[in-house]
Short mmCIF file of C-alpha atoms in Angstrom, two decimals:
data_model
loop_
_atom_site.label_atom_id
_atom_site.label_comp_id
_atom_site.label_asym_id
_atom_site.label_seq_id
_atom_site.Cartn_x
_atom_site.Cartn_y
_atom_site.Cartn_z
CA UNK A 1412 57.24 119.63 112.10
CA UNK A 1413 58.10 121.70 108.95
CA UNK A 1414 61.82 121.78 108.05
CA UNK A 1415 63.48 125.10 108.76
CA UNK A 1416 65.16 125.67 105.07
CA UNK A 1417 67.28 128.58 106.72
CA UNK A 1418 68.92 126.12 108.81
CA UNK A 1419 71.47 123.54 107.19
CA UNK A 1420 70.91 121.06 110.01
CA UNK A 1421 67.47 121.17 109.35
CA UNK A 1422 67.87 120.11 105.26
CA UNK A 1423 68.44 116.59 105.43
CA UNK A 1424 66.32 113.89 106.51
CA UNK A 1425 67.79 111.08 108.79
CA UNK A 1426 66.73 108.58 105.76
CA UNK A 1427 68.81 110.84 103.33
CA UNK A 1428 71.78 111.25 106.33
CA UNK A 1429 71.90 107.06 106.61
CA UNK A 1430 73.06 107.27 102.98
CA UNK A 1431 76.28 108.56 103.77
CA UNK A 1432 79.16 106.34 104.01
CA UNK A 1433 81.34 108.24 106.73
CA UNK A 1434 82.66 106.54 109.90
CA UNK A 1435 79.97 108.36 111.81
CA UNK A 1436 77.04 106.59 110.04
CA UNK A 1437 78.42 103.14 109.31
CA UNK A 1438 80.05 102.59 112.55
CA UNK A 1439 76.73 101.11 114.24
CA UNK A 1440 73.62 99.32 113.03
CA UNK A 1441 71.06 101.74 110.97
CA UNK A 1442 68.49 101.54 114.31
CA UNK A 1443 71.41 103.88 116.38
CA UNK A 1444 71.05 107.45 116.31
CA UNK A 1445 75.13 108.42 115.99
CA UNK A 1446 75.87 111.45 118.24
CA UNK A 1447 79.38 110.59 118.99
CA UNK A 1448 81.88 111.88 116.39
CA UNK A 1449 82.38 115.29 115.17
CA UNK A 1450 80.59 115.03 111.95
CA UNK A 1451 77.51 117.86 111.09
CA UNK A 1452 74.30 116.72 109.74
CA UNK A 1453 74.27 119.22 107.48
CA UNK A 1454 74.56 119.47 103.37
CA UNK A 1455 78.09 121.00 102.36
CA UNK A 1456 78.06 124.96 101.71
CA UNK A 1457 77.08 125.85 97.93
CA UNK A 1458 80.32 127.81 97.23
CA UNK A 1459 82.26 124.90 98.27
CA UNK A 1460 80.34 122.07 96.22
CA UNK A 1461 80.88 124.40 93.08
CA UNK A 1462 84.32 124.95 94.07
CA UNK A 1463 85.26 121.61 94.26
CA UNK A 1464 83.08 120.32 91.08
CA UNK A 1465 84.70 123.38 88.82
CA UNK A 1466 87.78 121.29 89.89
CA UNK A 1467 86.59 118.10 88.85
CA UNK A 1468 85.85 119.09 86.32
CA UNK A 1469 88.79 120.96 84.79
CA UNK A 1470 90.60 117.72 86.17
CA UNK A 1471 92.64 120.16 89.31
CA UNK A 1472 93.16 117.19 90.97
CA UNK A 1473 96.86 117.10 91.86
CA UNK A 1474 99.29 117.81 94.50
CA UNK A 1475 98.53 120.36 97.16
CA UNK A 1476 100.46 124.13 96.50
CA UNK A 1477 100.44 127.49 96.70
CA UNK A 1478 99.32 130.37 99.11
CA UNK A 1479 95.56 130.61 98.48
CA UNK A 1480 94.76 128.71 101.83
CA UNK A 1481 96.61 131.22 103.89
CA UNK A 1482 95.42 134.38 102.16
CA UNK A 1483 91.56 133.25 102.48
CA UNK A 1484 92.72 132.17 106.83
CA UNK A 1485 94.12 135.60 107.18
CA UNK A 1486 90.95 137.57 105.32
CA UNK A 1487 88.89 135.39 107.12
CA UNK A 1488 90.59 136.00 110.09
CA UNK A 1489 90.84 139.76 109.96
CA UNK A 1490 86.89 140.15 109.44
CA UNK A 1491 85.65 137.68 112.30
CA UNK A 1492 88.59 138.20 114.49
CA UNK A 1493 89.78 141.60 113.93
CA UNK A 1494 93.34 140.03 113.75
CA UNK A 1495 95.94 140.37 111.39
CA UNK A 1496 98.84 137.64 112.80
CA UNK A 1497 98.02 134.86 110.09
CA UNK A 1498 101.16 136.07 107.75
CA UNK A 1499 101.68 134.46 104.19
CA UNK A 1500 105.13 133.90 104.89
CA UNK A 1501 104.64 132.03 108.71
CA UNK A 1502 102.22 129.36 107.33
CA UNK A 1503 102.65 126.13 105.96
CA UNK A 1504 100.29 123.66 104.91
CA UNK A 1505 99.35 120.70 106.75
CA UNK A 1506 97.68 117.20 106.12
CA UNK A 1507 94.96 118.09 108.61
CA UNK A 1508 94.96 119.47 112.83
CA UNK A 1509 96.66 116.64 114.40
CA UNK A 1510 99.51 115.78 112.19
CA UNK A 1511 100.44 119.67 111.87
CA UNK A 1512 100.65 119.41 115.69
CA UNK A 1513 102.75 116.10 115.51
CA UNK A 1514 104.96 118.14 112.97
CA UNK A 1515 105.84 120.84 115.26
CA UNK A 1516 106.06 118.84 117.92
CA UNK A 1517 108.87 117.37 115.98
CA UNK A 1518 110.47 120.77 115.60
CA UNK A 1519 110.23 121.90 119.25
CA UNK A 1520 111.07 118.82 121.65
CA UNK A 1521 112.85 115.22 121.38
CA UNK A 1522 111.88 112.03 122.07
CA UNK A 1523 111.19 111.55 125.72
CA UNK A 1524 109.89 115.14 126.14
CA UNK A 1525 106.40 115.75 128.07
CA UNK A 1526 103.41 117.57 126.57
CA UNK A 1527 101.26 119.59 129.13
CA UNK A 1528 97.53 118.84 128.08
CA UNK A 1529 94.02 120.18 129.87
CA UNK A 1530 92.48 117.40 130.79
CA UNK A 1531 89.87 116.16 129.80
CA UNK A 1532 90.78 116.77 126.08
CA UNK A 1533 90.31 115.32 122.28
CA UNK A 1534 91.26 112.10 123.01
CA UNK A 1535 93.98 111.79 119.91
CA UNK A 1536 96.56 114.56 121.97
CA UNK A 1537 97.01 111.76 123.63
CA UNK A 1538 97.18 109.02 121.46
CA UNK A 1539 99.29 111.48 118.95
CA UNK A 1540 101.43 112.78 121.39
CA UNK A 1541 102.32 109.25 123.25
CA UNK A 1542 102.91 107.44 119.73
CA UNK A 1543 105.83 110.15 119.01
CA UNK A 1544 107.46 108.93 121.93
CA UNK A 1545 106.65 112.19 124.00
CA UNK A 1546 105.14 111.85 127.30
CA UNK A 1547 101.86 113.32 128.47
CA UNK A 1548 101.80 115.52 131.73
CA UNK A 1549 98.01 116.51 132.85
CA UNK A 1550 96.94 120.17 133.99
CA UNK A 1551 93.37 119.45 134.73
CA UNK A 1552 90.72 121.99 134.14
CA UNK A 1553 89.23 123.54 137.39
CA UNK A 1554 85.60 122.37 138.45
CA UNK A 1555 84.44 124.97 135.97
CA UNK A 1556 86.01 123.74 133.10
CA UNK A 1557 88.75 126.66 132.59
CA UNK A 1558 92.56 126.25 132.66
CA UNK A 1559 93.27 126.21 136.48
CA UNK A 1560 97.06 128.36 136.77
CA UNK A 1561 97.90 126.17 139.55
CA UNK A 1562 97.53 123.02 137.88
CA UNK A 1563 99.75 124.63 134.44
CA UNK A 1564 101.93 125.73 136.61
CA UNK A 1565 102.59 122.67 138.13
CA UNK A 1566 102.53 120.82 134.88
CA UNK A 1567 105.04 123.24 133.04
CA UNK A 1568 107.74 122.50 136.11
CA UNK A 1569 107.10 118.42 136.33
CA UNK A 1570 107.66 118.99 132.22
CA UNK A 1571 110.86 120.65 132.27
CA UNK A 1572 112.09 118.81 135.34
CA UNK A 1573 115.58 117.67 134.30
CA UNK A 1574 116.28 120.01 131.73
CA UNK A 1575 113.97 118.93 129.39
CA UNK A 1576 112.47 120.74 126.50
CA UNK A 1577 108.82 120.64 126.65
CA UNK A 1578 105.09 121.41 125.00
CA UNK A 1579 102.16 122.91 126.05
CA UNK A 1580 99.30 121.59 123.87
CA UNK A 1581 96.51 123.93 124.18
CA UNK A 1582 92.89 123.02 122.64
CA UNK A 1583 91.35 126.73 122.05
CA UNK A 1584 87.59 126.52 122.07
CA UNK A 1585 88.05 123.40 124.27
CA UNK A 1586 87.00 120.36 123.75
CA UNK A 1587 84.90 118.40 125.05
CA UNK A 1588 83.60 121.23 127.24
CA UNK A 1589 83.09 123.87 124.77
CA UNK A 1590 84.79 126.24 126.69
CA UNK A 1591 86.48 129.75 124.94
CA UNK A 1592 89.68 130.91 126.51
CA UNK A 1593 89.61 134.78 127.20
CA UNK A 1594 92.24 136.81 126.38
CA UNK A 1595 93.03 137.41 130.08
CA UNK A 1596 93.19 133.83 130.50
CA UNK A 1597 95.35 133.15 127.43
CA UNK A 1598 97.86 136.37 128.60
CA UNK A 1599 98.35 134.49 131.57
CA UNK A 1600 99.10 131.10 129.86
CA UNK A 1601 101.35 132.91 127.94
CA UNK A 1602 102.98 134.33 130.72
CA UNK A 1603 103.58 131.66 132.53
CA UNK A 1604 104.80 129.50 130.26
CA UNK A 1605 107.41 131.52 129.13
CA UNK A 1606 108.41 131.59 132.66
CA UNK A 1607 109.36 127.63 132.57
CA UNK A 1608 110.54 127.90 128.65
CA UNK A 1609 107.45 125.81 127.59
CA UNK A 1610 106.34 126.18 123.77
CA UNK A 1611 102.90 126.85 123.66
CA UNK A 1612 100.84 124.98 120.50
CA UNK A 1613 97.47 125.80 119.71
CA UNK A 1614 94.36 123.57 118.08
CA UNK A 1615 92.18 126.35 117.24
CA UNK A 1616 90.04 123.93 115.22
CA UNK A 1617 86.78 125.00 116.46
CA UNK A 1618 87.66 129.09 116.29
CA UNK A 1619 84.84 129.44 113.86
CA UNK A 1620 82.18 127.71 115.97
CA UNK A 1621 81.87 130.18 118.75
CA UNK A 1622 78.46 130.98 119.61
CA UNK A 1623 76.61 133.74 121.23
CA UNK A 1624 77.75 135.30 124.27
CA UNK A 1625 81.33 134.70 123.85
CA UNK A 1626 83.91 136.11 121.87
CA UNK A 1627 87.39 133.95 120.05
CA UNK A 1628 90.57 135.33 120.96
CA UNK A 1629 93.57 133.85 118.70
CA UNK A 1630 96.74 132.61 120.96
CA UNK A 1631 98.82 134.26 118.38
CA UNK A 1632 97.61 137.40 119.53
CA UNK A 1633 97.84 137.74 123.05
CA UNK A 1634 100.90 139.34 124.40
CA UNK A 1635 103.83 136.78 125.05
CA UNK A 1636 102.81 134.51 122.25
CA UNK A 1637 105.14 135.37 120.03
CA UNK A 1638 107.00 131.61 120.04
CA UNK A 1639 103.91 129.99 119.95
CA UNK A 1640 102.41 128.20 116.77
CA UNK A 1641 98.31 127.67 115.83
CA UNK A 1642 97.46 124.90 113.76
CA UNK A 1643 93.80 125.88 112.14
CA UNK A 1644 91.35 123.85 109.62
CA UNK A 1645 87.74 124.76 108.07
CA UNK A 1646 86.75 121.10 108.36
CA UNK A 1647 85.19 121.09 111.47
CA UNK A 1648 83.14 124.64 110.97
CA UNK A 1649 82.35 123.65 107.17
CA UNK A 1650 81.90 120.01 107.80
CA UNK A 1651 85.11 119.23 105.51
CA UNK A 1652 86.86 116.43 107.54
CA UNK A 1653 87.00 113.99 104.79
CA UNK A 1654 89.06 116.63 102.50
CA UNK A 1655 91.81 117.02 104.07
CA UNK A 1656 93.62 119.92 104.73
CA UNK A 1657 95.01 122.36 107.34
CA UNK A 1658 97.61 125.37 108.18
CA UNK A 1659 100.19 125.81 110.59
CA UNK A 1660 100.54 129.52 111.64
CA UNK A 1661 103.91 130.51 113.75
CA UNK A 1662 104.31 133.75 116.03
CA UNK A 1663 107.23 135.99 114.90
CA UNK A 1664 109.06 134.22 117.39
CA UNK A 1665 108.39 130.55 115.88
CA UNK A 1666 109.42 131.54 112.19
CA UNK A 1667 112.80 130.21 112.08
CA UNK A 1668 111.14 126.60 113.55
CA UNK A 1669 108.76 126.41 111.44
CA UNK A 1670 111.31 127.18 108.09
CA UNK A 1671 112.49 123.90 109.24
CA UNK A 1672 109.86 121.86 108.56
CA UNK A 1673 110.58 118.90 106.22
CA UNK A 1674 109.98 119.92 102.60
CA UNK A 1675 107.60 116.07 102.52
CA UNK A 1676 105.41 117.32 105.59
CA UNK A 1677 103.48 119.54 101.89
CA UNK A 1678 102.99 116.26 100.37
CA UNK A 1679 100.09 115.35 102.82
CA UNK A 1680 97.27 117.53 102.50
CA UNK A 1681 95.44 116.91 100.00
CA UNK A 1682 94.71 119.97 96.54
CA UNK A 1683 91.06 119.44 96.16
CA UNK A 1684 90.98 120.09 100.40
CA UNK A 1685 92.68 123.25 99.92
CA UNK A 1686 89.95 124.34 97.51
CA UNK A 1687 87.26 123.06 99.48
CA UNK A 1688 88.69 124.87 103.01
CA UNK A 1689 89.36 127.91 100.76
CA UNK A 1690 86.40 128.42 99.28
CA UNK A 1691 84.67 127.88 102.84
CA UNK A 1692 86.97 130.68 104.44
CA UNK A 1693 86.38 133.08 101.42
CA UNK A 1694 82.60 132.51 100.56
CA UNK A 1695 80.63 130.49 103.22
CA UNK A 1696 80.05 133.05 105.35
CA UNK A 1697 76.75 133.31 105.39
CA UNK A 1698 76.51 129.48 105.68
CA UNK A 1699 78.60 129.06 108.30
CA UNK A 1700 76.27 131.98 110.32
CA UNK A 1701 73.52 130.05 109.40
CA UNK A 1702 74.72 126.80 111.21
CA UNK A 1703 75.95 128.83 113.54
CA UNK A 1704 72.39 130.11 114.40
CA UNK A 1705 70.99 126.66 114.37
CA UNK A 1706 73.56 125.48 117.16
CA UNK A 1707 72.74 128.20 119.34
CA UNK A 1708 68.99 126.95 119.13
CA UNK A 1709 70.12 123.30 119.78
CA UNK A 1710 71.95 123.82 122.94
CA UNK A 1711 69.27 125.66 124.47
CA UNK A 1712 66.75 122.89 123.36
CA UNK A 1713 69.29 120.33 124.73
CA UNK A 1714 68.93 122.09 127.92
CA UNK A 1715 65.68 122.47 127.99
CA UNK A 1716 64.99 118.26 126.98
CA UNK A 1717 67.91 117.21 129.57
CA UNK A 1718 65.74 119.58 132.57
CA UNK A 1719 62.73 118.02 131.90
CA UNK A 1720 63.72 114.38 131.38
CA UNK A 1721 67.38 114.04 132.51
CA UNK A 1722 67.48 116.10 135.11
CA UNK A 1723 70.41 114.32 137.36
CA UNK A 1724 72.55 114.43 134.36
CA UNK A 1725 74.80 117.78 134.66
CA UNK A 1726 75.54 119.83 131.15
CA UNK A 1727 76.79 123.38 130.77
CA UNK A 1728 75.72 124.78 127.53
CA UNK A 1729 79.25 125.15 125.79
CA UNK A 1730 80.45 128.47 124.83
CA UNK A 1731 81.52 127.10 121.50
CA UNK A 1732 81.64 123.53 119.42
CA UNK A 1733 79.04 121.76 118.87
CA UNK A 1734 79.29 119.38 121.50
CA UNK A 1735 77.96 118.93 124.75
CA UNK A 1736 79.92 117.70 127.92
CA UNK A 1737 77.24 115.59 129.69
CA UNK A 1738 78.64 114.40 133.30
CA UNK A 1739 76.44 111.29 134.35
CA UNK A 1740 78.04 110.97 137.08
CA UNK A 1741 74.86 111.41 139.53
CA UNK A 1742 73.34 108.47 137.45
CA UNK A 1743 75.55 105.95 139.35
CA UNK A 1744 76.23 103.60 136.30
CA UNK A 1745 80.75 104.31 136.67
CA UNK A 1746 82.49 104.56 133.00
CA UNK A 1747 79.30 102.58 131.73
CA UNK A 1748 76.93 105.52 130.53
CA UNK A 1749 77.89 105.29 127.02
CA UNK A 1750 77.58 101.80 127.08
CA UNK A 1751 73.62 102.00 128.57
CA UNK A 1752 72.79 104.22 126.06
CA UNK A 1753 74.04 102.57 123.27
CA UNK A 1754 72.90 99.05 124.22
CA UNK A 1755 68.91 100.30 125.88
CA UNK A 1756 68.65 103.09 124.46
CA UNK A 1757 69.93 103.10 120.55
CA UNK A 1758 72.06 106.25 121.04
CA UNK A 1759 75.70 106.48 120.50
CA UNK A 1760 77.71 109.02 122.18
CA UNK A 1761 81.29 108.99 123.43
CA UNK A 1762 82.53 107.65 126.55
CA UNK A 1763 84.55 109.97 128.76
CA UNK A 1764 87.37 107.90 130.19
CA UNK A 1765 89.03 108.59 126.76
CA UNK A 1766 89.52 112.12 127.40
CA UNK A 1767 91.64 111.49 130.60
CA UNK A 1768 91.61 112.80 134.05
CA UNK A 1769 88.04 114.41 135.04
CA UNK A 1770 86.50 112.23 131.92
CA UNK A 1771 85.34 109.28 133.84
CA UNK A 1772 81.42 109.38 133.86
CA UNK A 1773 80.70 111.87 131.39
CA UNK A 1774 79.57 111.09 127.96
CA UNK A 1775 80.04 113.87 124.62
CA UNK A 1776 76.89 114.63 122.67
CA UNK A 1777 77.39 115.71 118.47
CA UNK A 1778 74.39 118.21 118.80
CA UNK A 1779 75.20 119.37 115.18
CA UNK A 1780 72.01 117.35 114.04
CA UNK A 1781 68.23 118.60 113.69
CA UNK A 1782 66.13 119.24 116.66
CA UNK A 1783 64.29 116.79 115.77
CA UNK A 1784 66.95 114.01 115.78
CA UNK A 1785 67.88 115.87 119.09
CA UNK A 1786 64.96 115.20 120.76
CA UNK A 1787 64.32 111.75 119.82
CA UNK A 1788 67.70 111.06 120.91
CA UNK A 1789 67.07 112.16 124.53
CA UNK A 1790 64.17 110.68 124.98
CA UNK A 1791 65.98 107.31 124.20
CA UNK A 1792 68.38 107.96 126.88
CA UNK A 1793 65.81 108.48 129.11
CA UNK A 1794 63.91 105.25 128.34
CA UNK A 1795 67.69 103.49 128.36
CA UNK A 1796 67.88 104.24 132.20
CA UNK A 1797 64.04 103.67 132.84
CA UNK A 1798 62.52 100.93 130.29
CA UNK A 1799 59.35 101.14 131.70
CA UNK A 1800 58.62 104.62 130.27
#
């Protein structure tokens, strides 16, 4: 099959993809197809390879600064979005998503104070939040993998039971499942957190990854949101997770929190990953639609190769990531699905039980890859449950 050159997942061969040296290809033996962590197979957008080699080579290699991050966020934000909320003067630089979360976190609650969290989620909000000394409390998604009111609202009172300040860490798209929050839904989460004094903080990592049919709606700009704070990255959109960089945005409401923030929180991210993320946001547009375009043909291809040769395993095309939620439950193999199809089937994906309550059985599937990759890969899993084939 020819290589689609208008698709960036299509550009690279898996010989030229094994010569990376990122935790994705190096964490298994060269004969596993890696599907597992949240790495694209795709080349890195022209504007941001210039971008960063103009810095190299003017040697702009120093400390992280300025307000060029947050101006290219809130342009960006303005012409995708059609919202205005990410304000020069409410952001602050971060080392990446999940230690801008850990910093507010800091801000907003003590020691000993609970986190709400959808399960099943990113496995590091828990790891994060349970190393800070803050203790998790589960609202599970409802069967069809949107926040269930019920089980927040229970959450938000067993968190503030005691007079205890608490969080409500909110992935927006979700993952694993892909899902996008409406704004009805978010209104409501707004709403009712504010109810039970619960600060509302927002991974919007995967806001640029939406795909057809559904629509991103920032937290910051629902009504009731005005406390809350978004922490936002190009890395996983632009495939930029090994230059490191990210911004906190705070409601009108959050401000005076996040002035707080500990002048040495700037010292992590790193200046060449604020060019890189800035040049994304201001000039890969057209890259990012392209990818964008070639994961809307991969999840209806997964579909299509799970019906015909998976059919028992259940997967809801996501309304946004790329990754799939795969429950393999029906395949009666427990917690051990991952395992099969790593060990029979030379295919690494990542276990569910990670991801907490409603994980165990399911496996996530990286479909950021070519279709052909794609398709190999499931028909590995299929001979890992059936050797015979």
């Amino acid at each position: 099959m020819a290589a689609d050159e208008t698709n960036p997942l299509c550009r690279l061969s898996l010989e030229e993809l094994r010569l990376r040296t990122s935790t994705k290809w190096t964490a298994y033996p060269p004969d596993v197809l890696p599907l597992w962590v949240a790495e694209m197979d795709a080349p890195v957008a022209e504007p941001v390879v210039r971008a960063v080699t103009r810095a190299m080579e003017r040697g702009d290699t120093g400390y992280a600064g300025g307000t060029e991050y947050a101006r290219a966020l809130d342009a960006f934000a303005r012409e995708r979005w059609g919202w205005d909320g990410v304000v020069e003067e409410r952001t602050a630089i971060m080392p990446d998503v999940m230690l801008g979360v850990v910093e507010i976190l800091k801000l907003i609650t003590s020691p000993g104070d609970a986190v709400v969290v959808n399960s099943p989620v990113y496995p590091p909000f828990y790891a994060f939040v349970e190393h800070m000394d803050r203790r998790i409390v589960e609202a599970p998604l409802d069967e069809a993998g949107r926040i269930d009111p019920a089980a927040l609202e229970s959450a938000c009172r067993e968190a503030v039971r005691g007079g205890r300040r608490a969080a409500y860490l909110l992935c927006s798209p979700h993952n694993p499942t892909g899902t996008v929050h409406t704004a009805r839904e978010l209104a409501a989460v707004a709403e009712l957190t504010a109810g039970h004094g619960v600060r509302v903080v927002v991974d919007e990592i995967h806001a640029p990854l939406v795909l057809s049919g559904a629509r991103f709606v920032p937290y910051l700009s629902v009504p009731g949101a005005e406390s809350a704070f978004s922490l936002m990255s190009a890395s996983k959109a632009w495939h930029l997770a090994g230059l490191k960089a990210a911004l906190a945005v705070a409601g009108p409401g959050a401000a005076a929190d996040l002035a707080r923030l500990p002048g040495e929180v700037s010292h992590g991210p790193s200046h060449v990953g604020v060019i890189a993320h800035t040049a994304a946001l201001r000039h890969g547009g057209d890259w990012l639609d392209a990818v964008l375009a070639g994961l809307d043909e991969n999840r209806r291809l997964l579909a299509d190769l799970l019906a015909r040769q998976l059919p028992e395993v259940g997967y809801a095309p996501p309304e946004a990531t790329y990754l799939a939620w795969l429950d393999c439950r029906p395949l009666g193999l427990g917690d051990t699905a991952a395992s099969v199809f790593l060990e029979h089937g030379r295919v690494a994906l990542t276990g569910g039980a990670g991801f907490g309550t409603g994980g165990a059985g399911h496996v996530r599937l990286n479909f950021a890859t070519s279709p052909e990759v794609l398709t190999e890969a499931v028909g590995r899993m299929r001979k890992a449950l059936d050797p015979a084939l």
